[in-house]
Coordinates of C-alpha atoms in Angstrom, one line a residue:
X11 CA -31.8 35.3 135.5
X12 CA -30.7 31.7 134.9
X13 CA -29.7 30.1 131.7
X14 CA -31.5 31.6 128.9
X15 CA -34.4 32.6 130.9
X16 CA -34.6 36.6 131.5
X17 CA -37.1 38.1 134.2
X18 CA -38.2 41.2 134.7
X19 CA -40.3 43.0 136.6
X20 CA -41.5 46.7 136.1
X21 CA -41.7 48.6 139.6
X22 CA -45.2 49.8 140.7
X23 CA -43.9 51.1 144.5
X24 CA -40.5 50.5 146.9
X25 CA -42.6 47.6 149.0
X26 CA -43.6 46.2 145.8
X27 CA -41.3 43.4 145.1
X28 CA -41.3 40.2 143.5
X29 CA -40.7 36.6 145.8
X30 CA -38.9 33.9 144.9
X31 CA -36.9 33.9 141.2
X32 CA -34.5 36.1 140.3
X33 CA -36.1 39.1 138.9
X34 CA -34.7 42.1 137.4
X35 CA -35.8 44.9 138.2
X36 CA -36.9 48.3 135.8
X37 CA -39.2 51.2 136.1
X38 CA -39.1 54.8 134.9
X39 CA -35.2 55.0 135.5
X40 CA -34.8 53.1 132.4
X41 CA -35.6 55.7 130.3
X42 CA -33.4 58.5 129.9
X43 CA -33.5 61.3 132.5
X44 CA -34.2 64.5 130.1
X45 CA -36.7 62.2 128.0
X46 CA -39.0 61.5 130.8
X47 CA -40.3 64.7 130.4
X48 CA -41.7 64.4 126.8
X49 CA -43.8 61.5 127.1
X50 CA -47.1 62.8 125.6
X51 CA -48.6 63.3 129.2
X52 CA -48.4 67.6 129.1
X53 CA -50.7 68.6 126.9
X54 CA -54.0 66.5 126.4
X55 CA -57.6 68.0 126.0
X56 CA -59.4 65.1 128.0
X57 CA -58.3 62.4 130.8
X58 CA -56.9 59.0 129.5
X59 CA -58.4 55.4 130.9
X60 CA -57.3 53.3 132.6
X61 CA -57.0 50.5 130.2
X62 CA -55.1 53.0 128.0
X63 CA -52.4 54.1 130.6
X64 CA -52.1 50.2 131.3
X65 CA -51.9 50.0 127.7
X66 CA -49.0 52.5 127.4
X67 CA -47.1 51.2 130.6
X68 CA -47.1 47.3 129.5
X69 CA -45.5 48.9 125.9
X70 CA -43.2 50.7 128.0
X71 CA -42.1 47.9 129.5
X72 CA -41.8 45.4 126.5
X73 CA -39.9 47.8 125.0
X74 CA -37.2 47.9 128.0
X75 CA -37.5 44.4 127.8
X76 CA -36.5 43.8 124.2
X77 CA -33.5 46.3 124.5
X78 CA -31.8 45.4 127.5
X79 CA -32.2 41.6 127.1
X80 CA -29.5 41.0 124.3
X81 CA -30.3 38.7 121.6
X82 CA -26.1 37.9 121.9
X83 CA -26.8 36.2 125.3
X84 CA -28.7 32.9 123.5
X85 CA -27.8 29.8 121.4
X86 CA -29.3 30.9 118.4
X87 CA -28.3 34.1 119.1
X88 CA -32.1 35.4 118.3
X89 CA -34.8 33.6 120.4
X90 CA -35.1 34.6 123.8
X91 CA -37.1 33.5 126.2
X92 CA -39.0 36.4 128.2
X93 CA -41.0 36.6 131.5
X94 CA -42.2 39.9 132.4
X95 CA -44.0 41.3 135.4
X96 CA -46.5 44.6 135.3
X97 CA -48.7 46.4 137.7
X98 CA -52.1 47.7 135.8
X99 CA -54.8 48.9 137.4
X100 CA -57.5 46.9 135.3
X101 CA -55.7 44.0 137.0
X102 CA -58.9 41.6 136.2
X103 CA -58.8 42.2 132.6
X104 CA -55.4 42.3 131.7
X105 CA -55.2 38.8 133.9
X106 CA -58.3 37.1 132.0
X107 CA -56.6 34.1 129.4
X108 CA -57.5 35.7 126.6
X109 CA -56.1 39.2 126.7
X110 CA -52.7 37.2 127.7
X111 CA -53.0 34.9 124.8
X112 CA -53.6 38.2 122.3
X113 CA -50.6 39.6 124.0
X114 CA -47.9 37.0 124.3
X115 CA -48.5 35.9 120.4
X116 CA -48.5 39.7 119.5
X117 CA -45.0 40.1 121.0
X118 CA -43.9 36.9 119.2
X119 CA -44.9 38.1 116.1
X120 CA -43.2 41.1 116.6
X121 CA -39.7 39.7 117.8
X122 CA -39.8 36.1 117.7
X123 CA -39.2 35.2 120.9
X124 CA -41.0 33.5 123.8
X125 CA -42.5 35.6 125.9
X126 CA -44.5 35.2 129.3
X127 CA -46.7 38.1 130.9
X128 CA -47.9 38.4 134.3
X129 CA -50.0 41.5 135.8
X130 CA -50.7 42.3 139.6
X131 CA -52.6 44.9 140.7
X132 CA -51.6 48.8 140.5
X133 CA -51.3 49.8 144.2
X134 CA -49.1 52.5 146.1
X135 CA -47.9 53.8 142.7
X136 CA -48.8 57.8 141.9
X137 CA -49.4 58.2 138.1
X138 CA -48.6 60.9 136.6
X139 CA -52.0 62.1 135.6
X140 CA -52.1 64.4 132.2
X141 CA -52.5 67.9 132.7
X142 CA -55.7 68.7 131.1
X143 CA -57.0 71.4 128.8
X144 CA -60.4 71.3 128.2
X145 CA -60.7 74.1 126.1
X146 CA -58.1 73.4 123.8
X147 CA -59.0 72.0 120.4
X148 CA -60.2 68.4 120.2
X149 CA -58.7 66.3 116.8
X150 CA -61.0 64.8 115.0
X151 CA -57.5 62.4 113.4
X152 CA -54.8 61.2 114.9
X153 CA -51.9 59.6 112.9
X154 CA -48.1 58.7 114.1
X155 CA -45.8 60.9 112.3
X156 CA -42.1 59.9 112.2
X157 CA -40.9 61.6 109.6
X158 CA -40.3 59.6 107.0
X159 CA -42.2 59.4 103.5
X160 CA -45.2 57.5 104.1
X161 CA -46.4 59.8 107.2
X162 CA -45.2 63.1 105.8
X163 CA -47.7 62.1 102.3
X164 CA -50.2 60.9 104.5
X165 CA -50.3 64.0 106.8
X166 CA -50.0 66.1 103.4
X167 CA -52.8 64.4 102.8
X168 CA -54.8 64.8 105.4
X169 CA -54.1 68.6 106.0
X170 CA -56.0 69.2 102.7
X171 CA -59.0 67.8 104.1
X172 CA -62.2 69.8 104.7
X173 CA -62.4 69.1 108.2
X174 CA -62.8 72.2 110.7
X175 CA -61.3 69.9 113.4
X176 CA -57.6 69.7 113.8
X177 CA -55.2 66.6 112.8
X178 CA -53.4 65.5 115.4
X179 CA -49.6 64.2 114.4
X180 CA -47.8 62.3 117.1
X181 CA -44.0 62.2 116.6
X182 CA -41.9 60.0 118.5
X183 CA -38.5 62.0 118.5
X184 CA -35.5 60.4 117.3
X185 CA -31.5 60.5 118.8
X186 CA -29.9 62.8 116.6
X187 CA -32.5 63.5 114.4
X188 CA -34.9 65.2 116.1
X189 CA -33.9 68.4 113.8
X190 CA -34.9 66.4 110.5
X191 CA -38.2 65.9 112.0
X192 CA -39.3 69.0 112.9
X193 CA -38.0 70.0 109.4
X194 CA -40.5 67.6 107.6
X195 CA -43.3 68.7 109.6
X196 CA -42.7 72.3 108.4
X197 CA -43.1 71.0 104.6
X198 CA -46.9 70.0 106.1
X199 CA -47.6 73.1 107.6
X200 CA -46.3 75.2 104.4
X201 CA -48.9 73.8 102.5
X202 CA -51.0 75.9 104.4
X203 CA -54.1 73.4 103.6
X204 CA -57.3 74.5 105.2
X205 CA -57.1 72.1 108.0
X206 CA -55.3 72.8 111.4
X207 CA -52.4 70.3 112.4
X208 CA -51.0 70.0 115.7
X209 CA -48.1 68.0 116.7
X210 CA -47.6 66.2 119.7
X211 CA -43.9 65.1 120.6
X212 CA -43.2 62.1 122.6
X213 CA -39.6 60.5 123.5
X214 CA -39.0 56.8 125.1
X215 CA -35.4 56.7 124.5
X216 CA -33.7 53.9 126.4
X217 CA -31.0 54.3 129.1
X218 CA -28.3 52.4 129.5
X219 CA -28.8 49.4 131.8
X220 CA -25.5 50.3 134.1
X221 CA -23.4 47.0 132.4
X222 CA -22.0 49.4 129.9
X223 CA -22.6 47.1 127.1
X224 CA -24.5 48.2 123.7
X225 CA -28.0 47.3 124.2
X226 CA -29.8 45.2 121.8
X227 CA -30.1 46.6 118.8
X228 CA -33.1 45.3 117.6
X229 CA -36.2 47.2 118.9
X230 CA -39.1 45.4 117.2
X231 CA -41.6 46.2 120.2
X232 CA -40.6 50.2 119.3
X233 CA -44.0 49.8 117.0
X234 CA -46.1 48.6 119.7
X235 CA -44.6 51.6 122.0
X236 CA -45.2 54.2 119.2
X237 CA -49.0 52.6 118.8
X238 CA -49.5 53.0 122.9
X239 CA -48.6 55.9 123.0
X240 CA -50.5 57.4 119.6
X241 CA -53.8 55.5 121.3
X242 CA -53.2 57.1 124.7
X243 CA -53.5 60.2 122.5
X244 CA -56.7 59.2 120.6
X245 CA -58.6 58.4 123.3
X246 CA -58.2 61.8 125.4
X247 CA -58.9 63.8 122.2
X248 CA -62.0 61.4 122.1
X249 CA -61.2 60.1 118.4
X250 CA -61.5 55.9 117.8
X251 CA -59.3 55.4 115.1
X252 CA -55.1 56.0 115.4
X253 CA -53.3 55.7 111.5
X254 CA -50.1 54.3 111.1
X255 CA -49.1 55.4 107.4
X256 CA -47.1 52.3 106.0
X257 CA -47.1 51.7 103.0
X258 CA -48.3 47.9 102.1
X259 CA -45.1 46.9 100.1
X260 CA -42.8 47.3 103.2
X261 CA -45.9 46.5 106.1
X262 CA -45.7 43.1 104.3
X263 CA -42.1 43.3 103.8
X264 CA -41.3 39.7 102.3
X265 CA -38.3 38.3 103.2
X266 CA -35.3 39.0 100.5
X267 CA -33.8 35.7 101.8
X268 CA -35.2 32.2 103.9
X269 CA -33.0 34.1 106.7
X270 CA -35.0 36.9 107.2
X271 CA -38.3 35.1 107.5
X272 CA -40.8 36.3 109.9
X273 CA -39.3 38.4 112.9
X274 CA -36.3 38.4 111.5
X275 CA -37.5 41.0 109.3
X276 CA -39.8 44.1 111.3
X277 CA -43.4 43.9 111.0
X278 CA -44.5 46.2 113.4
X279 CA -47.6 47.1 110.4
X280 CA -47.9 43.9 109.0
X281 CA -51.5 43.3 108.8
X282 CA -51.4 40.1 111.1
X283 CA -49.6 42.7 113.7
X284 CA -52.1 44.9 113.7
X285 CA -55.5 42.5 114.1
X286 CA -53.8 41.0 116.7
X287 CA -53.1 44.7 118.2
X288 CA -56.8 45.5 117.5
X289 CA -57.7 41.7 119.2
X290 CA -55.9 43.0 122.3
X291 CA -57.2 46.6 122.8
X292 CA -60.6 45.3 122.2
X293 CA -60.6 42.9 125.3
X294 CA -59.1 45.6 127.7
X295 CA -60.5 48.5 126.6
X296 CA -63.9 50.1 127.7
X297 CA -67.3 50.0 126.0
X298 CA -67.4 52.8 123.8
X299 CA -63.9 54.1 124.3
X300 CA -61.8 51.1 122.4
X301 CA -59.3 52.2 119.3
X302 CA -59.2 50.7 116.1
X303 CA -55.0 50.8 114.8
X304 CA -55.0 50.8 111.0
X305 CA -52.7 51.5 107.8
X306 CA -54.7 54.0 105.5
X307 CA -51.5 52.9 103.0
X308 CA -52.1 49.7 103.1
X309 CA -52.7 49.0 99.4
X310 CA -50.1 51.1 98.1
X311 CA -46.2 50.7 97.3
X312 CA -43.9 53.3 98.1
X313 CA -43.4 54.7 94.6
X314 CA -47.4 55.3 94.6
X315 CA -47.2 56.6 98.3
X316 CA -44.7 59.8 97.4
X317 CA -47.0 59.9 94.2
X318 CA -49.9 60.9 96.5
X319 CA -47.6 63.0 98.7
X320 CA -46.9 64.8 95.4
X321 CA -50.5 65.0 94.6
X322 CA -50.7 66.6 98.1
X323 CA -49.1 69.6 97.0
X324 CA -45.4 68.0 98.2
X325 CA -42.3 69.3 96.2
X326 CA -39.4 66.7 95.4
X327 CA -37.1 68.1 98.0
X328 CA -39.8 67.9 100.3
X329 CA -40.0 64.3 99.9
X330 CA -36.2 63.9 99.6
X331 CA -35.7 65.2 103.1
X332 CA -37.3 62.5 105.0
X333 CA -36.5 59.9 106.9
X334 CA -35.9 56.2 105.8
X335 CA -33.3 54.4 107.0
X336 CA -33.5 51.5 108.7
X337 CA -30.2 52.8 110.7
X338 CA -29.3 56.2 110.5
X339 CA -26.1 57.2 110.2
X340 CA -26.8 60.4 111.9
X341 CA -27.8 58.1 115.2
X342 CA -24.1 56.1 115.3
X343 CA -21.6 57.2 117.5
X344 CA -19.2 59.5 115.4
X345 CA -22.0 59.0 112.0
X346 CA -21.8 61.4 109.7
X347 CA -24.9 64.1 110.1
X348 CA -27.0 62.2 107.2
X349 CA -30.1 60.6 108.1
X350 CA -30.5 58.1 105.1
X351 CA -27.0 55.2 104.7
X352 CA -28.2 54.7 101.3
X353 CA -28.0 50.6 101.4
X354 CA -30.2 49.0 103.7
X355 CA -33.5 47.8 102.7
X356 CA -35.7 50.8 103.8
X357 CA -33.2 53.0 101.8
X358 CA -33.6 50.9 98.8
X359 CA -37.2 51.3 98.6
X360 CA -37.0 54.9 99.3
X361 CA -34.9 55.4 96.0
X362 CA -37.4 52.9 94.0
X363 CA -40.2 55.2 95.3
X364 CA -38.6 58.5 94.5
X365 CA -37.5 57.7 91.3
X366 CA -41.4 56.5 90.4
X367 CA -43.0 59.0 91.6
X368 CA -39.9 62.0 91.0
X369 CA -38.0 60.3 88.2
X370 CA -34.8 61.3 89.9
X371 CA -33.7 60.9 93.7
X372 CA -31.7 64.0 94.9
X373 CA -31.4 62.7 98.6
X374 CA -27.7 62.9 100.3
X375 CA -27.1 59.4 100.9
X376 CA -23.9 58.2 102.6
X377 CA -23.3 55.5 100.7
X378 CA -24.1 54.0 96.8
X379 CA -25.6 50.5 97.0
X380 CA -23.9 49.6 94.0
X381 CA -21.1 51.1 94.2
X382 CA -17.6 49.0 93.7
X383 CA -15.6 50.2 96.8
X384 CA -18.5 49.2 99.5
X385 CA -17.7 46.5 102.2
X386 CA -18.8 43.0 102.3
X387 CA -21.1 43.6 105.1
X388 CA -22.9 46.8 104.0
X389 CA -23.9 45.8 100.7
X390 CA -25.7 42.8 101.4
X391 CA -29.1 44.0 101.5
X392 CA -28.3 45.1 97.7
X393 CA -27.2 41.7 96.6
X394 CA -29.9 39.6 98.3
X395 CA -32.5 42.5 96.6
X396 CA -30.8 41.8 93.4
X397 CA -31.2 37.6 93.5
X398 CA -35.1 38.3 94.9
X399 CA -36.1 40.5 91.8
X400 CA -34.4 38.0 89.4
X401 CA -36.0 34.9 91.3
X402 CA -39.7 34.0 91.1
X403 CA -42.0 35.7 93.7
X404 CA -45.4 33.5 93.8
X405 CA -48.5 34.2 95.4
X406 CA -47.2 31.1 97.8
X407 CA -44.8 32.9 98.7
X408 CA -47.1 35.4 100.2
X409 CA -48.5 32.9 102.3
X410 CA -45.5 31.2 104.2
X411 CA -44.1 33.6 105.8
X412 CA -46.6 35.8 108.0
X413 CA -50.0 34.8 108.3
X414 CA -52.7 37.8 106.8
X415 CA -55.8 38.2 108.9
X416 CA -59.4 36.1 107.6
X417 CA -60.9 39.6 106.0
X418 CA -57.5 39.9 104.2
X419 CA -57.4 38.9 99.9
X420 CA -54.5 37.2 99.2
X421 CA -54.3 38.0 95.9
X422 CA -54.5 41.9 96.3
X423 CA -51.5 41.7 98.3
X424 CA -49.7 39.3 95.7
X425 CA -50.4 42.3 93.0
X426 CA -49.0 45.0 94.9
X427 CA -45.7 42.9 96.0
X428 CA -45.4 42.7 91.8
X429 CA -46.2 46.4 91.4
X430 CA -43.2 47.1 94.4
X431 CA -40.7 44.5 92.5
X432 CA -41.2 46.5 89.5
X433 CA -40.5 49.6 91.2
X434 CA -37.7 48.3 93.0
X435 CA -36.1 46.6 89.3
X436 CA -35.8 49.7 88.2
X437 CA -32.8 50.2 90.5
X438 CA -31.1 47.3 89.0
X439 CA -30.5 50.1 86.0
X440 CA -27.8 51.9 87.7
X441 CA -25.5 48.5 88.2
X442 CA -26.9 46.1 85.6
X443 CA -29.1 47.0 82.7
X444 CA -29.3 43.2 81.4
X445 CA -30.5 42.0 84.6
X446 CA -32.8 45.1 85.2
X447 CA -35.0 43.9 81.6
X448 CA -34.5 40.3 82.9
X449 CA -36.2 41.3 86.3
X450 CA -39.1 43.8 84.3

């Protein structure tokens, strides 16, 4: 690595090496040991393409990437500039100009750095094929499941459906709250709706990269990882549509300040993420066997997403023991066992949602947004969400930060920004009741 310019290159065999540069190598060691084994590969009902194992490997690899390249390292002390090297065994497709161009300007959408992929040929390199079991039921869904709010009401959803083939939940498992998880999958299956539900646990957790530094702590190629690995899934129970359950108001997610325009704020389901995700599967995929990626959410804000989970059959403690946060205290060295802080920006519109759809929020949050005693650096999310609801919020501003996709209506997604702000002023209550009728 020289400068500013990081290199890396994901191993396909021992006499497989790189010339020239200075290349860092990274292959399966990067993930940790006792998470290798849960990588969705044990239990599949059909065999998986190539393009899709390709898939699934170049995600692996981005994701590496993006956390052992630290965003510390560069001027701006954001944009890096990345160059990455990965054997696939539809080498021809994968090399073709156009499935490069849909995937370089996917990753810079998602992290807002400069990124440069090369692909050679998949040669002395045994995958691990999927152990197949072809008389085990085939899904006719297949939708990520993390835990949170918006998957838990859309698979509460979905169970209730009259469908005599299963639903198939992928869960990526989290550090430390792995528990909490399997917890809100329970609340699905206690529904008992008429529908069968299988889970399928996966785990890419990153290993350290021997320096003994933190690793970067952005991840905003985890969504891309999470989609790989959902349509590696799809495609071996034979079903061509993976869900991501997002709801629209934080898939958009507009910036609360000009600082946290475009990557600088995740938009791993922004609809510009995913046509560009859909663009690239359906130049490497086969005829017949391609994925679409979409967010069944899309139109809703978070209030009206737990109002559906509610609908489902969902109690309010149900909902309350999700997953939000944006980072969990329960993950931090030492963190209390909580999985919500309470302050970030994810946590905020999980209490705007509950209270809609609830009209309380009983969650056990470490920490009050507004309360008096909370440092400088933990409550800024609140005060920049406070000067966003009292500013004005255009349908312009919809349009400069993020491009949407040709088939996408502007103003549908300026209306359901205002329904979230409303939402979301209703928080404003519990600090400042003048500014909470200003912002209405």
């Amino acid at each position: 690595m020289t400068g500013h310019d990081y290199s890396l290159w994901w191993r396909g065999h021992r006499g497989d090496r790189p010339r020239g540069g200075h290349w860092r190598e990274i292959g399966e060691e990067a993930f940790q040991e006792k998470e290798r084994r849960v990588i969705g590969r044990h239990h599949l009902p059909g065999p998986v393409p190539d393009w899709a194992e390709d898939l699934f490997r170049v995600a692996r690899a981005a994701f590496i990437a993006d956390k052992y390249v630290r965003r510390t390292g560069v001027r701006d002390r954001w944009t890096r500039r990345i160059s990455l090297d990965v054997p696939v065994t539809e080498h021809e497709r994968w090399q073709s100009a156009i499935v490069r161009s849909h995937l370089t300007v996917l990753l810079q959408i998602l992290t807002g750095d400069l990124w440069n992929v090369d692909f050679r040929p998949l040669t002395g390199y045994q995958v691990e094929e999927a152990m197949i079991f072809p008389d085990d039921p085939r899904a006719s869904e297949v939708a990520l499941f993390s835990g949170g709010l918006d998957s838990l009401s859309w698979a509460a959803t979905r169970s209730r459906a009259d469908d005599p083939r299963p639903l198939l939940l992928v869960m990526f498992r989290e550090i430390g709250l792995l528990r909490l998880q399997q917890r809100v999958y329970k609340a699905v299956e206690r529904l008992d709706g008429p529908r069968r539900v299988m889970l399928l646990p996966m785990s890419q957790t990153p290993a350290g990269d021997g320096s003994r530094l933190r690793l970067e702590s952005s991840s905003r190629t985890r969504g891309l990882l999470y989609a790989a690995g959902a349509i590696r899934a799809a495609v071996a129970h034979g079903v061509d549509t993976v869900h991501i359950p997002e709801n629209g108001q934080l898939a958009i997610n507009p910036p609360l300040t000009p600082a946290r325009s475009a990557a600088c704020s995740t938009r791993s389901v922004h609809p510009w993420t995913l046509n560009r995700l859909n663009a690239l599967i359906a130049a490497v995929g086969d005829v017949g066997s391609a994925v679409q990626v979409v967010n069944p959410l899309a139109q809703l804000t978070k209030g009206e997403v737990c109002q559906v989970g509610r609908d489902a059959g969902l109690t309010p403690s149900d909902l309350e023991s999700t997953l939000s946060c944006g980072k969990p205290p329960a993950r931090r060295s030492g963190g209390p066992p909580i999985a919500n802080c309470g302050v970030c920006f994810p946590c905020l519109v999980r209490r705007s949602g509950l209270l809609h759809a609830n009209g309380t929020d009983d969650t056990r949050y470490e920490a009050l947004p507004w309360a008096g005693d909370l440092p400088p650096d933990r409550g800024a999310d609140w005060r920049a969400l406070q000067r966003w609801l009292l500013g004005r919020y255009t349908l312009t501003d919809v349009l400069t930060d993020n491009p949407l996709p040709q088939d996408s209506d502007p103003a549908m997604v300026f209306d359901l920004i205002k329904r979230g702000r409303k939402e979301l002023a209703r928080l404003l209550q519990f600090s400042h009741p003048a500014k909470a009728a200003a912002a209405a």
